[in-house]
mmCIF file of C-alpha atoms in Angstrom:
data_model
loop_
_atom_site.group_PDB
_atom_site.id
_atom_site.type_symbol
_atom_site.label_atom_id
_atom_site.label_comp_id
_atom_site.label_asym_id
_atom_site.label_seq_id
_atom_site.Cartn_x
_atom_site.Cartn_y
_atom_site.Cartn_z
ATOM 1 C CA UNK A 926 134.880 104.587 90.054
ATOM 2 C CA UNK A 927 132.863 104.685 92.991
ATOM 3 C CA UNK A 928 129.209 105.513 92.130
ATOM 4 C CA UNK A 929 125.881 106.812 94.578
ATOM 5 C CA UNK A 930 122.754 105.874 92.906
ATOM 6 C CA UNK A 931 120.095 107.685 94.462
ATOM 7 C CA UNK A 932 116.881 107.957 92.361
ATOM 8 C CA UNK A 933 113.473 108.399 93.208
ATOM 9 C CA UNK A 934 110.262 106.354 92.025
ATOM 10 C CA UNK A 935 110.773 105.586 88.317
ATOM 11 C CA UNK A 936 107.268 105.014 86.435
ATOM 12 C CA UNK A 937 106.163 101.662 88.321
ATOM 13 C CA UNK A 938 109.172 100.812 89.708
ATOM 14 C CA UNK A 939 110.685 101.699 93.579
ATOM 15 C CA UNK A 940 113.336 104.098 93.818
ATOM 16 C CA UNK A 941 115.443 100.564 95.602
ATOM 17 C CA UNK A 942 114.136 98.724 92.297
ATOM 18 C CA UNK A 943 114.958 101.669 89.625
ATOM 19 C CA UNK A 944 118.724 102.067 91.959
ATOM 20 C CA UNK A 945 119.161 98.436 91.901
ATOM 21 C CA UNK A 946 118.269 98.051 88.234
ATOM 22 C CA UNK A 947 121.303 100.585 87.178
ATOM 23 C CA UNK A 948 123.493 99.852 89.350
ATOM 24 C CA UNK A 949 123.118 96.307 87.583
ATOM 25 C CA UNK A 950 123.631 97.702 84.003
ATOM 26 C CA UNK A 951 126.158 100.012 85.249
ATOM 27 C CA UNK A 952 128.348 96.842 86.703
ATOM 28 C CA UNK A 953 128.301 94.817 83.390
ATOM 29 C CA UNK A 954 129.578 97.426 81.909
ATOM 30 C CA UNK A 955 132.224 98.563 84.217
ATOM 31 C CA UNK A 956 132.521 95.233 86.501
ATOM 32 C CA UNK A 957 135.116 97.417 88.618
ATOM 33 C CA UNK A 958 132.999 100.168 89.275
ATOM 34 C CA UNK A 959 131.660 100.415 93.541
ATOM 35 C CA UNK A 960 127.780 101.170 93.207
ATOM 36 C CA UNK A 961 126.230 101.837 96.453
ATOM 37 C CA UNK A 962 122.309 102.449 95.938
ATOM 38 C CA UNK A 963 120.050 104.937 98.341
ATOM 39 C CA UNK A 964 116.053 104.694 98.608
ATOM 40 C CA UNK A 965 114.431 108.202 98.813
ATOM 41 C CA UNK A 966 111.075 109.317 97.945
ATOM 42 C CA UNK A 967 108.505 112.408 98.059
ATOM 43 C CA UNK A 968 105.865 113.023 100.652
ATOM 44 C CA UNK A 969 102.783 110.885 99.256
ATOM 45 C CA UNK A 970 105.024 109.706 96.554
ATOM 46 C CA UNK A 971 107.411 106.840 97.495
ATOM 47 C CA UNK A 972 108.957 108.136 100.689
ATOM 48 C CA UNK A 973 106.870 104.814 103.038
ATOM 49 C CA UNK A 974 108.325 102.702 100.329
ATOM 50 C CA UNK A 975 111.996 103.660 100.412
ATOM 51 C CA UNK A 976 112.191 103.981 104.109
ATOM 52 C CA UNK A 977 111.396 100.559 104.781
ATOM 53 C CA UNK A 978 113.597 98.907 101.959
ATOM 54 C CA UNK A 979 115.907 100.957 103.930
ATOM 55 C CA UNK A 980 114.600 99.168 107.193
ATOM 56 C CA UNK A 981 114.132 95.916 105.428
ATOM 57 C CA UNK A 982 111.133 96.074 107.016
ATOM 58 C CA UNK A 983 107.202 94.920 105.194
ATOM 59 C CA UNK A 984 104.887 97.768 104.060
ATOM 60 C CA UNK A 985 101.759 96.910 105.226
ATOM 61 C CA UNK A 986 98.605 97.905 104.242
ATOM 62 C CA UNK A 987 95.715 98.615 107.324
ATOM 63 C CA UNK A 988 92.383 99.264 105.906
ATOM 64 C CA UNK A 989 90.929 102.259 107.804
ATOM 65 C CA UNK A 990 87.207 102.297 109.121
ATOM 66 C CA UNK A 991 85.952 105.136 106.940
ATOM 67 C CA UNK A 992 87.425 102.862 103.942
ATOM 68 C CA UNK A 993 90.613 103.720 102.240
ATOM 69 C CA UNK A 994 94.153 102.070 103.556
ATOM 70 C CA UNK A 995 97.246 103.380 105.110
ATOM 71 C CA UNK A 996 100.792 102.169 104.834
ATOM 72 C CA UNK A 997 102.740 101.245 107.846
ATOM 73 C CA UNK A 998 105.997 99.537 108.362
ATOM 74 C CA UNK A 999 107.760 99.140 111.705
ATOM 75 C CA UNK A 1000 111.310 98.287 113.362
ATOM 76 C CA UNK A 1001 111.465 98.905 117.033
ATOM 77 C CA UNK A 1002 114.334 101.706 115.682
ATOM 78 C CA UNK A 1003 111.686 103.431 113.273
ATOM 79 C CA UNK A 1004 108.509 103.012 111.912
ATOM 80 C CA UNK A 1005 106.682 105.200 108.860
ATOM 81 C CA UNK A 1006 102.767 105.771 108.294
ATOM 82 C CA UNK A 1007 101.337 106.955 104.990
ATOM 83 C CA UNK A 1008 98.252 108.201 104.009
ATOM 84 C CA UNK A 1009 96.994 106.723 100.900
ATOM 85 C CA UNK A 1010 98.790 108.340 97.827
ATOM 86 C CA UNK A 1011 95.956 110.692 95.984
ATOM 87 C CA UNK A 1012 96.390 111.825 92.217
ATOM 88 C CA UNK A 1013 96.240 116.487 92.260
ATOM 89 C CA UNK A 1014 92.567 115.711 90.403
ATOM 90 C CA UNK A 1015 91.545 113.583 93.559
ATOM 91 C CA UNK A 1016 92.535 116.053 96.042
ATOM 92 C CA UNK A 1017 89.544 118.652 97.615
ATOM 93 C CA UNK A 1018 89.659 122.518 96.927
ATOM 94 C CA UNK A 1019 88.605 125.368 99.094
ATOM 95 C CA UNK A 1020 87.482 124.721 102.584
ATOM 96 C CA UNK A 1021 86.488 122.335 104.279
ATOM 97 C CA UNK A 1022 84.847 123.049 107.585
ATOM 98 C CA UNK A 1023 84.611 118.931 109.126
ATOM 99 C CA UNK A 1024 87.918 117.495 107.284
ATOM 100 C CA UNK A 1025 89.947 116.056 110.082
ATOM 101 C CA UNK A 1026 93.187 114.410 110.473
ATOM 102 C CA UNK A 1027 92.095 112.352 113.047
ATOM 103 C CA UNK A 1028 92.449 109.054 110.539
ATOM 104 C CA UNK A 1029 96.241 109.794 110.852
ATOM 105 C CA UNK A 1030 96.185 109.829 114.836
ATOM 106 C CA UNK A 1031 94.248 106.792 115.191
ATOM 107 C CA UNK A 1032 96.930 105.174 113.110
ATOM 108 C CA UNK A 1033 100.137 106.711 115.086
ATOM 109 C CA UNK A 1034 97.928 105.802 118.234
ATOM 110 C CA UNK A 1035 97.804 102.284 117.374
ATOM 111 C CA UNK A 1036 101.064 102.205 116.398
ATOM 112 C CA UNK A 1037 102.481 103.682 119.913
ATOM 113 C CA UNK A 1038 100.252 101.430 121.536
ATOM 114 C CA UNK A 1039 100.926 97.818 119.905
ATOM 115 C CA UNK A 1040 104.457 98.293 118.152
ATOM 116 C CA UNK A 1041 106.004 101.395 120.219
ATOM 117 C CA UNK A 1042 109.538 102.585 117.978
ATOM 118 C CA UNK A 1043 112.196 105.313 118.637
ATOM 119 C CA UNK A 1044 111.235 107.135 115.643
ATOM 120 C CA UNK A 1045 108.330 107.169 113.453
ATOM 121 C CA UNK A 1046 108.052 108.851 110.414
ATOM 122 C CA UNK A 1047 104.834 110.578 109.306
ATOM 123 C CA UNK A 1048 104.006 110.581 105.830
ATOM 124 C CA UNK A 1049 101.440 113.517 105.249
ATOM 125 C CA UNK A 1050 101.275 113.811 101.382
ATOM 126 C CA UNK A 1051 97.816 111.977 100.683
ATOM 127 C CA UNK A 1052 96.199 114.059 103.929
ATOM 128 C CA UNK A 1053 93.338 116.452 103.166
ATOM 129 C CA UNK A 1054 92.053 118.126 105.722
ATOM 130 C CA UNK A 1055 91.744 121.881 107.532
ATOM 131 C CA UNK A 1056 92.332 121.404 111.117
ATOM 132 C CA UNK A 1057 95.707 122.077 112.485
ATOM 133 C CA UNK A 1058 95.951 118.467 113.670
ATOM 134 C CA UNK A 1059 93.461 118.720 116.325
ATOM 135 C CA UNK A 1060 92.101 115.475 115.138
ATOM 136 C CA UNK A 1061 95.937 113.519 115.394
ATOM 137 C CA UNK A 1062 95.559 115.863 119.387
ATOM 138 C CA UNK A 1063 91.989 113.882 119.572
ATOM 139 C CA UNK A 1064 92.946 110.401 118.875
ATOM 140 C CA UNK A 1065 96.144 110.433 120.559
ATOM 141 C CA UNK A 1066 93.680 111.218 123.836
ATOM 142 C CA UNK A 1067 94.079 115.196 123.659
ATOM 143 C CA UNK A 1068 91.088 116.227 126.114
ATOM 144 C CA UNK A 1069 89.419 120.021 125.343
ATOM 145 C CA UNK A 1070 86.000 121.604 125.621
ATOM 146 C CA UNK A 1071 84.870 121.490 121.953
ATOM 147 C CA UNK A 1072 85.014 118.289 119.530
ATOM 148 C CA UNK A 1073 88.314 117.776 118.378
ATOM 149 C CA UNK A 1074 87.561 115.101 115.663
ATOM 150 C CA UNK A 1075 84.957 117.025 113.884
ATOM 151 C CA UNK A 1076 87.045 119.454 111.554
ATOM 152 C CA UNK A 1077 87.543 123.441 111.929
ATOM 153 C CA UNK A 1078 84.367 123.628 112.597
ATOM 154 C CA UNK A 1079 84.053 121.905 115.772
ATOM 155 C CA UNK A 1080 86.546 124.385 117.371
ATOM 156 C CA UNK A 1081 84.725 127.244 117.377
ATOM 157 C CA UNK A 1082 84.907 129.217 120.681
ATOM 158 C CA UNK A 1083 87.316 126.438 122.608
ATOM 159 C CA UNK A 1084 88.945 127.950 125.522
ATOM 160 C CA UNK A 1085 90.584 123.938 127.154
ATOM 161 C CA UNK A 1086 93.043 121.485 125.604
ATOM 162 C CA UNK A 1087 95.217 118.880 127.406
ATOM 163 C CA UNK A 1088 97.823 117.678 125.809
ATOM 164 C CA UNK A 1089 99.418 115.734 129.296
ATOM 165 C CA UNK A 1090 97.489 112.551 128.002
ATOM 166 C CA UNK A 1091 99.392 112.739 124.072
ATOM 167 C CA UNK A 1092 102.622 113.366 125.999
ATOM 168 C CA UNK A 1093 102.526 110.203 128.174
ATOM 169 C CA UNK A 1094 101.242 108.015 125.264
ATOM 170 C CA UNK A 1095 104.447 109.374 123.181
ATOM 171 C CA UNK A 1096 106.633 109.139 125.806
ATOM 172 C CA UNK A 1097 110.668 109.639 124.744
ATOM 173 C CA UNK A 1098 109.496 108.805 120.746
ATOM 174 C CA UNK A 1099 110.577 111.211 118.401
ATOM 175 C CA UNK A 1100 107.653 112.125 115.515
ATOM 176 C CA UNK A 1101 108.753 113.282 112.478
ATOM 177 C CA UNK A 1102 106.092 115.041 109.651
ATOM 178 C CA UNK A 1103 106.863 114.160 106.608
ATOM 179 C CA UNK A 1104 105.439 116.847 103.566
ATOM 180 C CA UNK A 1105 106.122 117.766 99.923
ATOM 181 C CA UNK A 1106 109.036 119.984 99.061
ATOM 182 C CA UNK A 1107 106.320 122.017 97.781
ATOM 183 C CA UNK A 1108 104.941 122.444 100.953
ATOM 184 C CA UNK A 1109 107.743 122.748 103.105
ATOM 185 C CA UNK A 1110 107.469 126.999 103.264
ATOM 186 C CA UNK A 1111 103.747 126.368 104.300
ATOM 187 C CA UNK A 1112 102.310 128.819 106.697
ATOM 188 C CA UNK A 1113 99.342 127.640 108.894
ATOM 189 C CA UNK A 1114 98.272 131.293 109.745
ATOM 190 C CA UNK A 1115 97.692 134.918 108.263
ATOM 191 C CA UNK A 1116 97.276 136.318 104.787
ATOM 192 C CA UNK A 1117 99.743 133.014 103.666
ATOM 193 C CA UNK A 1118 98.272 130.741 105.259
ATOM 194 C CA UNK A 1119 95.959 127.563 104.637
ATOM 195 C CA UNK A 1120 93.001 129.104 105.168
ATOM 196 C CA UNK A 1121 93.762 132.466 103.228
ATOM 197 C CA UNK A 1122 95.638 129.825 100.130
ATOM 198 C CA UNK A 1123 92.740 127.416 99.905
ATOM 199 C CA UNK A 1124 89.873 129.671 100.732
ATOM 200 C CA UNK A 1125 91.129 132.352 97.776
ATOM 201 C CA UNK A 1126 91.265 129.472 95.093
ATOM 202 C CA UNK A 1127 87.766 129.345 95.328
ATOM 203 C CA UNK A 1128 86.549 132.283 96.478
ATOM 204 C CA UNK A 1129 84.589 131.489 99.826
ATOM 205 C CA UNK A 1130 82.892 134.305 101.828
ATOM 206 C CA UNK A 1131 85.909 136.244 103.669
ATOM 207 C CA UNK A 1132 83.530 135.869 106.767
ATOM 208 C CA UNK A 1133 83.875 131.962 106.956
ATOM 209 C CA UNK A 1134 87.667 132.547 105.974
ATOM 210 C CA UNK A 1135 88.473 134.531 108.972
ATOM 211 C CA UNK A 1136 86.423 132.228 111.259
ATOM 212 C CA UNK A 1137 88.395 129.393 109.963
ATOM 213 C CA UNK A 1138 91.318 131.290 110.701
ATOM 214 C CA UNK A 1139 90.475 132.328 114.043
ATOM 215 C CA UNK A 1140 89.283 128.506 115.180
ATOM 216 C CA UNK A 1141 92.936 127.251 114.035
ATOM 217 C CA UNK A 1142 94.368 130.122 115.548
ATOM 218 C CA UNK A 1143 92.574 129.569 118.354
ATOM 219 C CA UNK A 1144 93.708 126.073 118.847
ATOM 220 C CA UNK A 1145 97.548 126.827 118.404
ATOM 221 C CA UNK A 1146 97.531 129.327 121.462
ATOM 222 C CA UNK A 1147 96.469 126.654 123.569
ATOM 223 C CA UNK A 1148 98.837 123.588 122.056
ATOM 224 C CA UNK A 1149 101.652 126.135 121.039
ATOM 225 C CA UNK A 1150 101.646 129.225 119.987
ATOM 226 C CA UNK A 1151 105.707 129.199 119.279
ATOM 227 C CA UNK A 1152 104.648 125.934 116.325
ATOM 228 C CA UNK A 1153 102.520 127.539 114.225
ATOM 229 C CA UNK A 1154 104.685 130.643 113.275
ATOM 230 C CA UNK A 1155 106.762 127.258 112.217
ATOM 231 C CA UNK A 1156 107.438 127.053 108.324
ATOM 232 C CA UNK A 1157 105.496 123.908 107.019
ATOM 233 C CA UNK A 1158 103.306 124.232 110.069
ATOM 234 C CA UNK A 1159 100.511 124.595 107.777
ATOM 235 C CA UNK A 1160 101.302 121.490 105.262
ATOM 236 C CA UNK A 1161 98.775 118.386 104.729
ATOM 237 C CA UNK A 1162 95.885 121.158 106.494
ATOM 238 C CA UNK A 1163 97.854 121.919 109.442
ATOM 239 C CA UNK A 1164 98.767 118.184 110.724
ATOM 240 C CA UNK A 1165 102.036 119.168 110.204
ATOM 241 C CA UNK A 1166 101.657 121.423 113.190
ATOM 242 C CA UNK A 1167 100.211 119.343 115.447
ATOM 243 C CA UNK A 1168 103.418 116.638 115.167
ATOM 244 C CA UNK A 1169 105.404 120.448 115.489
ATOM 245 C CA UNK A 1170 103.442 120.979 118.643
ATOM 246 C CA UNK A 1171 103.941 117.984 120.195
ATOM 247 C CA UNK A 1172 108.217 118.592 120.225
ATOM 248 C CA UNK A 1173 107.881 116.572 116.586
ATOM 249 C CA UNK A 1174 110.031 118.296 113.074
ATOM 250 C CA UNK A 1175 108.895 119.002 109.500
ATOM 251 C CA UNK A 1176 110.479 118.083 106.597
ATOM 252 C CA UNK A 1177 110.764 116.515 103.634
ATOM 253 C CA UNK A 1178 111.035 112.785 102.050
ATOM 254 C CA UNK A 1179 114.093 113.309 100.607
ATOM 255 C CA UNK A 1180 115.637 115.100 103.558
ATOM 256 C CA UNK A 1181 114.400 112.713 105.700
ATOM 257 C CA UNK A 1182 115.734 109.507 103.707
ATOM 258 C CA UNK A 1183 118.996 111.277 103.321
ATOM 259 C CA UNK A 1184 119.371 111.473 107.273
ATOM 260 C CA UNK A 1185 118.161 107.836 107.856
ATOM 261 C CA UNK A 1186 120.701 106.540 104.777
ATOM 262 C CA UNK A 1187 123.467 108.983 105.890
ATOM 263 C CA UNK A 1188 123.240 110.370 102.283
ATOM 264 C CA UNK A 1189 125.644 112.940 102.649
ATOM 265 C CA UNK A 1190 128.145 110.530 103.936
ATOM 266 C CA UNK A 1191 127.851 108.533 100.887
ATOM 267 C CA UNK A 1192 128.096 111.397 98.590
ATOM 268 C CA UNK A 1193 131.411 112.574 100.108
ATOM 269 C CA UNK A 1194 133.163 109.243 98.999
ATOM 270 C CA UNK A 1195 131.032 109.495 95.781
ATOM 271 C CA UNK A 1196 133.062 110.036 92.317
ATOM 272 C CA UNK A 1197 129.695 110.205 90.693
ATOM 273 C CA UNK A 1198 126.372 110.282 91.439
ATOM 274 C CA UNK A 1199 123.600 109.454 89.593
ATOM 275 C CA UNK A 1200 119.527 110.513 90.076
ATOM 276 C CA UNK A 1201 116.171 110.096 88.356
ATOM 277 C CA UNK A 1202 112.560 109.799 87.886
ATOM 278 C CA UNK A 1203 109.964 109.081 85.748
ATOM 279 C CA UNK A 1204 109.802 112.791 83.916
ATOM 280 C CA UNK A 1205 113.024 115.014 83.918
ATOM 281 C CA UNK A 1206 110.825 118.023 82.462
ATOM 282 C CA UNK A 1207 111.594 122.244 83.033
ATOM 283 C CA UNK A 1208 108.066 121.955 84.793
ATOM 284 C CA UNK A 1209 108.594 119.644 87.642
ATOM 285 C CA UNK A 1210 112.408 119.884 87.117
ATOM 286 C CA UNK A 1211 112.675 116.189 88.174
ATOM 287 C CA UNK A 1212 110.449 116.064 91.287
ATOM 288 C CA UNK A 1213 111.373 116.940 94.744
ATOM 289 C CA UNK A 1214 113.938 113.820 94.856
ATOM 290 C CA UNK A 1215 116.013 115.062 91.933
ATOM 291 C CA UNK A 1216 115.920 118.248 92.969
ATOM 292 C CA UNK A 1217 117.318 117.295 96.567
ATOM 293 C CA UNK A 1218 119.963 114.965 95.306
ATOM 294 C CA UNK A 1219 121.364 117.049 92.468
ATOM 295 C CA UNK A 1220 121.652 119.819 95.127
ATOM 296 C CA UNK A 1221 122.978 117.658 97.066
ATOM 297 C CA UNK A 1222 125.858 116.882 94.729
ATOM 298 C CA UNK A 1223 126.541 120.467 94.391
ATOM 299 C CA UNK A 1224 127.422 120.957 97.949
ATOM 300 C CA UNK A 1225 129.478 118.194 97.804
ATOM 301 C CA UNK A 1226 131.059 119.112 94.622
ATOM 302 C CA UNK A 1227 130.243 115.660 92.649
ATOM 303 C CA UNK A 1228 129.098 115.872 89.514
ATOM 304 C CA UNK A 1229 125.377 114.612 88.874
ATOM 305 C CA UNK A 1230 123.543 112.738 86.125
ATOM 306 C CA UNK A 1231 120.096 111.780 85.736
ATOM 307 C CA UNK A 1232 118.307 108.881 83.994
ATOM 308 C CA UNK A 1233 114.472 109.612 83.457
ATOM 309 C CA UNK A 1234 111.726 108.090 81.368
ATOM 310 C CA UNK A 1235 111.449 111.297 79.512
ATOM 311 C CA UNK A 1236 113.728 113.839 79.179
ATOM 312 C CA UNK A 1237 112.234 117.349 78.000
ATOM 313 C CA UNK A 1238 114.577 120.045 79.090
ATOM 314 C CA UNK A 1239 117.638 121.545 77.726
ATOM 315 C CA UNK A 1240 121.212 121.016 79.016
ATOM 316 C CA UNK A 1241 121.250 125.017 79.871
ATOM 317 C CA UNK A 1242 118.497 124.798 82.199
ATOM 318 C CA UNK A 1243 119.225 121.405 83.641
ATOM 319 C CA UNK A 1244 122.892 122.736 84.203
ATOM 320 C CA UNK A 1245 121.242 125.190 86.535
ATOM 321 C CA UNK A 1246 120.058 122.992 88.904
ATOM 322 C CA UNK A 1247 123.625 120.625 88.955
ATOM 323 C CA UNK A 1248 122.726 118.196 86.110
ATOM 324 C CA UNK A 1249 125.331 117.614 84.130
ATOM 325 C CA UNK A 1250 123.357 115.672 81.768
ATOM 326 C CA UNK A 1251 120.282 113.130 81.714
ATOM 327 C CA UNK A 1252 119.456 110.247 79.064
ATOM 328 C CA UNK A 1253 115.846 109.387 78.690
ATOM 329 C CA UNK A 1254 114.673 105.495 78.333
ATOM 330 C CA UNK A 1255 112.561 106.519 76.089
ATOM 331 C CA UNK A 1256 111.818 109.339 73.788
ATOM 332 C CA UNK A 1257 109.495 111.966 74.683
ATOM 333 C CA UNK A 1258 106.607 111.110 72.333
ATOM 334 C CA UNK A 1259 102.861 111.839 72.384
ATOM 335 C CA UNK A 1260 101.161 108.420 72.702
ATOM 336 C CA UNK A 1261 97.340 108.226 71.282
ATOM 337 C CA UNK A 1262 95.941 108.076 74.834
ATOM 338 C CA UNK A 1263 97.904 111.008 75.790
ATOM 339 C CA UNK A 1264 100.575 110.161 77.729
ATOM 340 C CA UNK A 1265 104.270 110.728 77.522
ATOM 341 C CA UNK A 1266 106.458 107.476 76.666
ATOM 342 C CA UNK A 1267 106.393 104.300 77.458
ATOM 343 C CA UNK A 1268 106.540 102.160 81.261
ATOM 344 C CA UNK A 1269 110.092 102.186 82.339
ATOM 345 C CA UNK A 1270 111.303 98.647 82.951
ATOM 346 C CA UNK A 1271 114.411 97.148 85.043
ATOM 347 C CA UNK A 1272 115.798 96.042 81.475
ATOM 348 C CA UNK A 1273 115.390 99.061 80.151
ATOM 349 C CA UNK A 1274 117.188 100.926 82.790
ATOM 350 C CA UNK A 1275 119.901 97.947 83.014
ATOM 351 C CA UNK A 1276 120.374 98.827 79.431
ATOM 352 C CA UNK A 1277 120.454 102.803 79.430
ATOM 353 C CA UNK A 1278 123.001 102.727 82.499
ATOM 354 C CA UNK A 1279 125.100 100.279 80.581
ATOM 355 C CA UNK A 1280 125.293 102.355 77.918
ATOM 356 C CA UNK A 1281 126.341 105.467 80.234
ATOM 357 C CA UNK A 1282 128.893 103.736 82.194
ATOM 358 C CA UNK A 1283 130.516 102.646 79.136
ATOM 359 C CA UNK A 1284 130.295 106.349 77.864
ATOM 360 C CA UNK A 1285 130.500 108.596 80.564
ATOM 361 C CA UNK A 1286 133.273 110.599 81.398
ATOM 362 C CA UNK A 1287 134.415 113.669 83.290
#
């Protein structure tokens, strides 16, 4: 049987650690079997992780001057940067009139300026800000007539931006923003956009809403106007727009992983393929990675099955999304500090595909 494993992060462990811990279990119990294991991951969530096991390249970690870290790895083929991961408690509501994204310029700056790559990969989960990018436009050398490193609010009433000096710093390399699924659809502009979304969920004054509006809007005309009607343009506060605007894409982690790995590829030799995380709940329904995979599997016509820490949904509904059926490591109980299960180790996932491989059938 020939066998994809393509999981995502699973508790603690990697998604190239979880894949390489059942494809393990899965061989001593079917020592014929062909495993082939794929790294993916989510925007903010695993995806700088997976894509350089995939590169065999070291994740670094580059302390940033206004403290926190970012991730980078490089090849001269591709390279990923990553904000630092932030928990959904962490992250800042409603507006915020000097959050810039200039932190994540300075880094792909330094980047195309010491270790220049083909390709490099943008992870924009952990960014927080609410300026379409102009600060990525201002450290990449973007020259205009207001401050572009000083938020939204340092647009107002900018009429100049050159982008000729960003151009001939990227020269021929491809940038690629990397967001959450969930933020894929993201509009940067209008009643749907970032401004309208964040500025709603904690209703601010509908003046300073549509001048927020306006000074993004304001910016896009000048960099490109085509960009921001862009789906995603207005993930991670718009700096998915600016990589858009600068002849980058948007997408996700696990889309992007699957096009580095040649996932579909793999799939379409595939007799099985197997996904998971570290919660395989009706909620989340998996994460983004499951999500992507098992619809993956659909379109190939493979049949799916997922391995999870906990598993808390019914066959019916995980049918619905291509899951033919999932096996937990370890029951879905309350613990006292209120958590749900237990850490997932490599032995416990050797053990659990084991078991499966010896059971499985189709």
């Amino acid at each position: 049987m020939r066998v994809l494993v393509a999981t995502d992060q699973i508790g603690a462990l990697s998604s190239t650690t979880a894949g390489q811990a059942i494809a393990t279990g899965w061989l001593e119990a079917e020592p014929g079997a062909q495993l082939a294991v794929v790294p993916l991951g989510e925007a903010g969530g695993g995806f700088a992780r997976a894509v350089a096991d995939h590169l065999d390249a070291d994740l670094e970690l580059v302390g940033q001057p206004g403290g926190g870290f970012l991730e980078v790895a490089w090849t001269p083929e591709a390279a990923v940067i990553a904000t630092e991961p932030t928990t959904a408690s962490d992250q800042p509501r409603g507006l915020d009139p000097a959050a810039s994204s200039v932190a994540v310029g300075e880094a792909l700056a330094d980047v195309l300026r010491s270790r220049p790559s083909q390709r490099i990969f943008l992870d924009l989960g952990g960014v927080h800000c609410h300026d379409a990018g102009a600060g990525i436009f201002g450290a990449l050398g973007a020259r205009a007539d207001r401050p572009l490193t000083q938020g939204y609010a340092g647009l107002a009433g900018i009429t100049e931006l050159d982008l000729d000096p960003v151009r001939a710093l990227l020269g021929d390399t491809q940038l690629v923003a990397v967001v959450s699924s969930l933020d894929l659809g993201q509009h940067l502009l209008g009643l749907r956009g970032i401004t309208s979304l964040r500025g709603r969920e904690v209703n601010a004054d509908p003046a300073d809403m549509l001048a927020a509006d306006a000074n993004l809007e304001r910016l896009a005309a000048l960099a490109n106007p085509e960009a921001s009607a862009l789906a995603g343009a207005g993930a991670a506060g718009g700096a998915a727009y600016a990589i858009a605007a600068l002849g980058g894409t948007i997408t996700t982690g696990p889309a992007a992983c699957a096009e580095l790995t040649g996932l579909a590829e793999t799939i379409n030799v595939a007799e099985l393929v197997v996904t998971g995380s570290s919660s395989f709940d009706f909620g989340s329904r998996g994460g983004g990675v499951m999500q992507f995979v098992a619809e993956q599997a659909q379109l190939a016509m493979r049949p799916c099955i997922a391995l999870a820490g906990t598993v808390v949904i019914g066959s019916r509904e995980m049918r619905t999304m291509g899951v033919e059926s999932a096996y937990p490591v370890h029951p879905a109980v309350d613990l006292p500090d209120g958590s749900k299960g237990r850490d997932v180790t490599p032995e416990a996932l050797r053990e659990v595909a084991a078991r499966i491989a010896r059971t499985w059938s189709w």
